[in-house]
PDB file of C-alpha atoms in Angstrom:
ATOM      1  CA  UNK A  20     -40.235  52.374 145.536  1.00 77.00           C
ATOM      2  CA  UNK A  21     -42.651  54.576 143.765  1.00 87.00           C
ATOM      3  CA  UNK A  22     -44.392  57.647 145.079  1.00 90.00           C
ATOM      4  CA  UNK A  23     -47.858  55.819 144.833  1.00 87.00           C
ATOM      5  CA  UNK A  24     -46.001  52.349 146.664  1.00 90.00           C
ATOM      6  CA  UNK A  25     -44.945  54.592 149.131  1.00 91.00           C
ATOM      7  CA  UNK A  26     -48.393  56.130 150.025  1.00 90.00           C
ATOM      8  CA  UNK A  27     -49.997  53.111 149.739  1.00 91.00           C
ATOM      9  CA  UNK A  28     -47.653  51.097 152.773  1.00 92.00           C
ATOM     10  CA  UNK A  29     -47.835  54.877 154.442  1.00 92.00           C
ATOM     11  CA  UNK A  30     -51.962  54.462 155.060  1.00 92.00           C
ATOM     12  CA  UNK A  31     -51.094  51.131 157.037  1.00 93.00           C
ATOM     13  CA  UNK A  32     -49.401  53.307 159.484  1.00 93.00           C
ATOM     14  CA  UNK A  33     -52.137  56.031 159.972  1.00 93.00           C
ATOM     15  CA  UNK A  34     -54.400  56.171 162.800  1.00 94.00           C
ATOM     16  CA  UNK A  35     -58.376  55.990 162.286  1.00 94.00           C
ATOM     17  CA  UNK A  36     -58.316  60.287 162.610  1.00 94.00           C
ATOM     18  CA  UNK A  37     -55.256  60.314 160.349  1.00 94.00           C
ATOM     19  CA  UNK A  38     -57.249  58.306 157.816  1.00 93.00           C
ATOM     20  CA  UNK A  39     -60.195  60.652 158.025  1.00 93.00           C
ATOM     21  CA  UNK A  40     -58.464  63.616 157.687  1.00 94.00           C
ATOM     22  CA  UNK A  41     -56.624  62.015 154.601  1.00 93.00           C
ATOM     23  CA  UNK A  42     -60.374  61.404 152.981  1.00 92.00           C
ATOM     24  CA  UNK A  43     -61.717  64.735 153.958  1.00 93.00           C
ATOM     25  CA  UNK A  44     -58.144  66.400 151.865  1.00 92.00           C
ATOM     26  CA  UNK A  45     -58.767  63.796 148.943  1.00 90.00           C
ATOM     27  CA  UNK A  46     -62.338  64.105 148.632  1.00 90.00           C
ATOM     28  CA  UNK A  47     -63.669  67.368 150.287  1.00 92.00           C
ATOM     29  CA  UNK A  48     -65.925  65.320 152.070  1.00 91.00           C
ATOM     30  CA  UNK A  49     -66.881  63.500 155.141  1.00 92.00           C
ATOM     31  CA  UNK A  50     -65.488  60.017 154.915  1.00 92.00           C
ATOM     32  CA  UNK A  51     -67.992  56.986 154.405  1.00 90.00           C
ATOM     33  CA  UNK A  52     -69.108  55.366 157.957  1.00 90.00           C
ATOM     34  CA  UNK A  53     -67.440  52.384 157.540  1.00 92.00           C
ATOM     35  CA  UNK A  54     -65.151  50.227 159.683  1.00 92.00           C
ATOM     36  CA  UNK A  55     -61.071  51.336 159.797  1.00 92.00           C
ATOM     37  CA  UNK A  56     -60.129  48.442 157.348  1.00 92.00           C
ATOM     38  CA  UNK A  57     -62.524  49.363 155.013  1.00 92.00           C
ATOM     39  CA  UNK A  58     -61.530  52.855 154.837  1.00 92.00           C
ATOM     40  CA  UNK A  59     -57.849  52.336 154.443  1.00 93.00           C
ATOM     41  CA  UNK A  60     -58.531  50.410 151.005  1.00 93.00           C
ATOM     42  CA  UNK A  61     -61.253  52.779 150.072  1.00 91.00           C
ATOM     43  CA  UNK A  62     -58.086  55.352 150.433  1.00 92.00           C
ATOM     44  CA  UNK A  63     -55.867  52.990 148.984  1.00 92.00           C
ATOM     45  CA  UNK A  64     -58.211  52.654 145.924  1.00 89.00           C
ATOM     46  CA  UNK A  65     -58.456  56.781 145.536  1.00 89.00           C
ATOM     47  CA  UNK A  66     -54.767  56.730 145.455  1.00 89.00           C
ATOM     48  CA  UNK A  67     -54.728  53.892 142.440  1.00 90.00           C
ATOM     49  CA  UNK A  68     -57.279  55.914 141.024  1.00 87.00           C
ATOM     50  CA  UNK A  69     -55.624  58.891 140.616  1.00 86.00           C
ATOM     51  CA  UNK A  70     -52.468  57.501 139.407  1.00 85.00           C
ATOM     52  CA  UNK A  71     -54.028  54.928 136.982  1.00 84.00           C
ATOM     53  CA  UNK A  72     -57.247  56.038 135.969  1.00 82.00           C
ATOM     54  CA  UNK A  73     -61.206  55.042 137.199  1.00 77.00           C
ATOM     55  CA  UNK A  74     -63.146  52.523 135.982  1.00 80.00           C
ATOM     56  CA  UNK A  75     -64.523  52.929 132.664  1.00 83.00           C
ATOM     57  CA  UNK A  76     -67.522  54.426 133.334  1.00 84.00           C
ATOM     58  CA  UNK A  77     -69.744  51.862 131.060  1.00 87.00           C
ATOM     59  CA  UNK A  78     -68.156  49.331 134.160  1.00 85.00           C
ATOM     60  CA  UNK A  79     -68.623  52.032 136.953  1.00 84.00           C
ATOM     61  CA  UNK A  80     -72.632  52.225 135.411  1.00 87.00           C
ATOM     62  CA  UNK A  81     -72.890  48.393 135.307  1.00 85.00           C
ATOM     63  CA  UNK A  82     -71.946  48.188 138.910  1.00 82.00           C
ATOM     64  CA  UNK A  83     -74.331  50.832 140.173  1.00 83.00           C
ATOM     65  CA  UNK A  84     -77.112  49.267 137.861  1.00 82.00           C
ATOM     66  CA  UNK A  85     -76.572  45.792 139.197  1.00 77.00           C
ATOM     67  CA  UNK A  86     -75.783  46.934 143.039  1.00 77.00           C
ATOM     68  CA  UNK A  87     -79.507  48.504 142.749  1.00 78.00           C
ATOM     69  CA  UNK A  88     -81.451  45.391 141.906  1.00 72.00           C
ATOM     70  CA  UNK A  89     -81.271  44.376 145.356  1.00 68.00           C
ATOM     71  CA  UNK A  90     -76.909  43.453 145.335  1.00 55.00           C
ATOM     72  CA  UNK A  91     -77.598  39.604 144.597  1.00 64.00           C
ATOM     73  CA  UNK A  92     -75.771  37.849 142.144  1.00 66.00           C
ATOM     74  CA  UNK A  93     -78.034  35.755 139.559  1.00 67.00           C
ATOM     75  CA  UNK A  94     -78.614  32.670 140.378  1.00 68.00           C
ATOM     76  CA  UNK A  95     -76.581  30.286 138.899  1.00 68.00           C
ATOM     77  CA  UNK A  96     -78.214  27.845 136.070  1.00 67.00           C
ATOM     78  CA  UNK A  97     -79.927  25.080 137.056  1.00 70.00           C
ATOM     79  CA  UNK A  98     -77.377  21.709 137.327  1.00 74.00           C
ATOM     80  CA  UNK A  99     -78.036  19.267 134.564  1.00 78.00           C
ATOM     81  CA  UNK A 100     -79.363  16.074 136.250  1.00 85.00           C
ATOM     82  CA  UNK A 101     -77.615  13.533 134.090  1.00 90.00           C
ATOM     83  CA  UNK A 102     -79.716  10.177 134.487  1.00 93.00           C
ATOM     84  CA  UNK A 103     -77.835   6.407 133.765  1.00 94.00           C
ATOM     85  CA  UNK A 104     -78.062   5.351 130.491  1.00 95.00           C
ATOM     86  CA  UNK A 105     -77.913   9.443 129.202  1.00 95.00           C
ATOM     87  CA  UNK A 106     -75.684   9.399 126.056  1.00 95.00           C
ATOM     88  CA  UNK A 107     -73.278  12.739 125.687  1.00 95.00           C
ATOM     89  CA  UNK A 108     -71.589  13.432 122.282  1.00 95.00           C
ATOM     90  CA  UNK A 109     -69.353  15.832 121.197  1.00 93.00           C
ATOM     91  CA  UNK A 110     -66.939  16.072 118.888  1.00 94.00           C
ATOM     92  CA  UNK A 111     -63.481  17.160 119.084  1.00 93.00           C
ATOM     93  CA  UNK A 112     -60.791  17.712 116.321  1.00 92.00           C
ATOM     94  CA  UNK A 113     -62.508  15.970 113.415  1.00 93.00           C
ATOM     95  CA  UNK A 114     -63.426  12.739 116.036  1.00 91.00           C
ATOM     96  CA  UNK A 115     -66.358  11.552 117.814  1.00 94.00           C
ATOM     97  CA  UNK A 116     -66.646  11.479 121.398  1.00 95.00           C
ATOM     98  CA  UNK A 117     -69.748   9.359 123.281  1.00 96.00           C
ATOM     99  CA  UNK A 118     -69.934   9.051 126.668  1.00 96.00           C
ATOM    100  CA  UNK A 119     -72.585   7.347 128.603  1.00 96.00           C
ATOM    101  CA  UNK A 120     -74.191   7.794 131.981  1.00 96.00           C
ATOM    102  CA  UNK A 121     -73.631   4.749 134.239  1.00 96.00           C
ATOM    103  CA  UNK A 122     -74.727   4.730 137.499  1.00 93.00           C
ATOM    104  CA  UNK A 123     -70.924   4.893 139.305  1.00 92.00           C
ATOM    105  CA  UNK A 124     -69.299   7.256 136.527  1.00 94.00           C
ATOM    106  CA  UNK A 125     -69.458   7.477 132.849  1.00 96.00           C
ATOM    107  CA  UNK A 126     -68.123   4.888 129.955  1.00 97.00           C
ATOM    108  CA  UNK A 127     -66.138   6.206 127.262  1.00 96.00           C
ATOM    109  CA  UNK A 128     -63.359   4.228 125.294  1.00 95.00           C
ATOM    110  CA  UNK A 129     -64.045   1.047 126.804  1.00 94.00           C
ATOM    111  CA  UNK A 130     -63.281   2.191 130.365  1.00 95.00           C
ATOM    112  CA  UNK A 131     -65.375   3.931 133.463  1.00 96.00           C
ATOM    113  CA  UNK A 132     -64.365   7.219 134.593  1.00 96.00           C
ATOM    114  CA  UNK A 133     -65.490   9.182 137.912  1.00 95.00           C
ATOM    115  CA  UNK A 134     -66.249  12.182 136.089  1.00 94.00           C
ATOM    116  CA  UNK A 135     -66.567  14.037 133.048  1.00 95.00           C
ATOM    117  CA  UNK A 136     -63.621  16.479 133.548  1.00 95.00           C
ATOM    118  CA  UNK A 137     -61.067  13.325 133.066  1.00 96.00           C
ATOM    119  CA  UNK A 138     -62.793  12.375 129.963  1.00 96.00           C
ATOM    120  CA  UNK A 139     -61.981  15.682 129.118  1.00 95.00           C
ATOM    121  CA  UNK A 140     -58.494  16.136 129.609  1.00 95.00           C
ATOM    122  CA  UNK A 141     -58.105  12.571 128.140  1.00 95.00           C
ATOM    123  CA  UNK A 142     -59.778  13.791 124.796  1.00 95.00           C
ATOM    124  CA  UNK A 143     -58.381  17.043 124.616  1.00 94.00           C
ATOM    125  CA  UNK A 144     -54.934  16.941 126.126  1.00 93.00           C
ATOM    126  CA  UNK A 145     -55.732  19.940 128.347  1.00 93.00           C
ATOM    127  CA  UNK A 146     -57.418  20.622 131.839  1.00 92.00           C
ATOM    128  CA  UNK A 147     -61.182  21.403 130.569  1.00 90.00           C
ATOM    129  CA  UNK A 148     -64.239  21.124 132.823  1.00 91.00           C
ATOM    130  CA  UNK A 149     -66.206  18.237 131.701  1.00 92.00           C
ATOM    131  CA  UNK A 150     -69.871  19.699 131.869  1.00 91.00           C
ATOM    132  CA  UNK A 151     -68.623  22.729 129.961  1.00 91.00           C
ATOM    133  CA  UNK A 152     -67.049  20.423 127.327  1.00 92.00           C
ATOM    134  CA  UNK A 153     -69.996  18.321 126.959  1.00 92.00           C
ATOM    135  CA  UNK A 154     -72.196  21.599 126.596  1.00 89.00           C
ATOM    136  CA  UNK A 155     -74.313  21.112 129.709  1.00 88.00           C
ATOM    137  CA  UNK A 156     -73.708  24.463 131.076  1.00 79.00           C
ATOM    138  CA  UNK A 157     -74.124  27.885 129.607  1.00 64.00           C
ATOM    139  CA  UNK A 158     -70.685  29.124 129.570  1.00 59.00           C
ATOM    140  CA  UNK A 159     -69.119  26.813 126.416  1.00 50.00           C
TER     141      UNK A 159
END
């Protein structure tokens, strides 16, 4: 076991004062008001820290600038509604693949699927999400 492994299972040990007085000899300074639990990683995370290296500080910026526009995560995109009758094409390796919107699933190659995804992995071979491999979200 390393010398940082060892600290690390050592803080599980430590009483809520023990913790507090480890904060106050890392950090020179009061410890954050913040449940037990919450301290121990906070600790835990100094310790890693230390040993390995902070965050970047481009990712330690992003963090603050994003935790100060109110903490929310963006919303995600708005869901595609996909109507019956709504052709999808893409192709894939040189062939065409068209899907069509039915009202219980989607027709491709002369059979109806439940969903997009298994059209996918049918096509490609490998697990791909089927709205990302049709292009109807923002992330493909």
């Amino acid at each position: 076991m390393s010398r940082l492994e060892a600290e690390l299972a050592a803080l599980a040990d430590l009483s809520p004062a023990q913790l507090k007085e480890k904060w106050i000899g890392m950090e020179g300074a009061s410890p954050p008001s913040v449940p037990t639990a919450l301290l121990r990683r906070l600790l835990a995370q100094r310790l890693q820290e230390r040993r390995h290296a902070a965050l970047p500080a481009l990712v330690a910026r992003e963090l603050v600038r994003v935790t100060s526009q109110g903490g929310a995560a963006p919303p995600p995109p708005p869901k595609v509604q996909l109507t019956p009758g709504t052709r999808l094409v893409r192709e894939w390796n040189g062939q065409t693949v068209t899907v069509e919107v039915l009202e219980t699933g989607f027709a491709y190659a002369d059979r109806t699927w439940r969903s997009l995804s298994e059209i996918a992995r049918h096509v490609t071979g490998a697990h791909w999400s089927g709205p990302r491999f049709f292009g109807l979200t923002g992330n493909g």
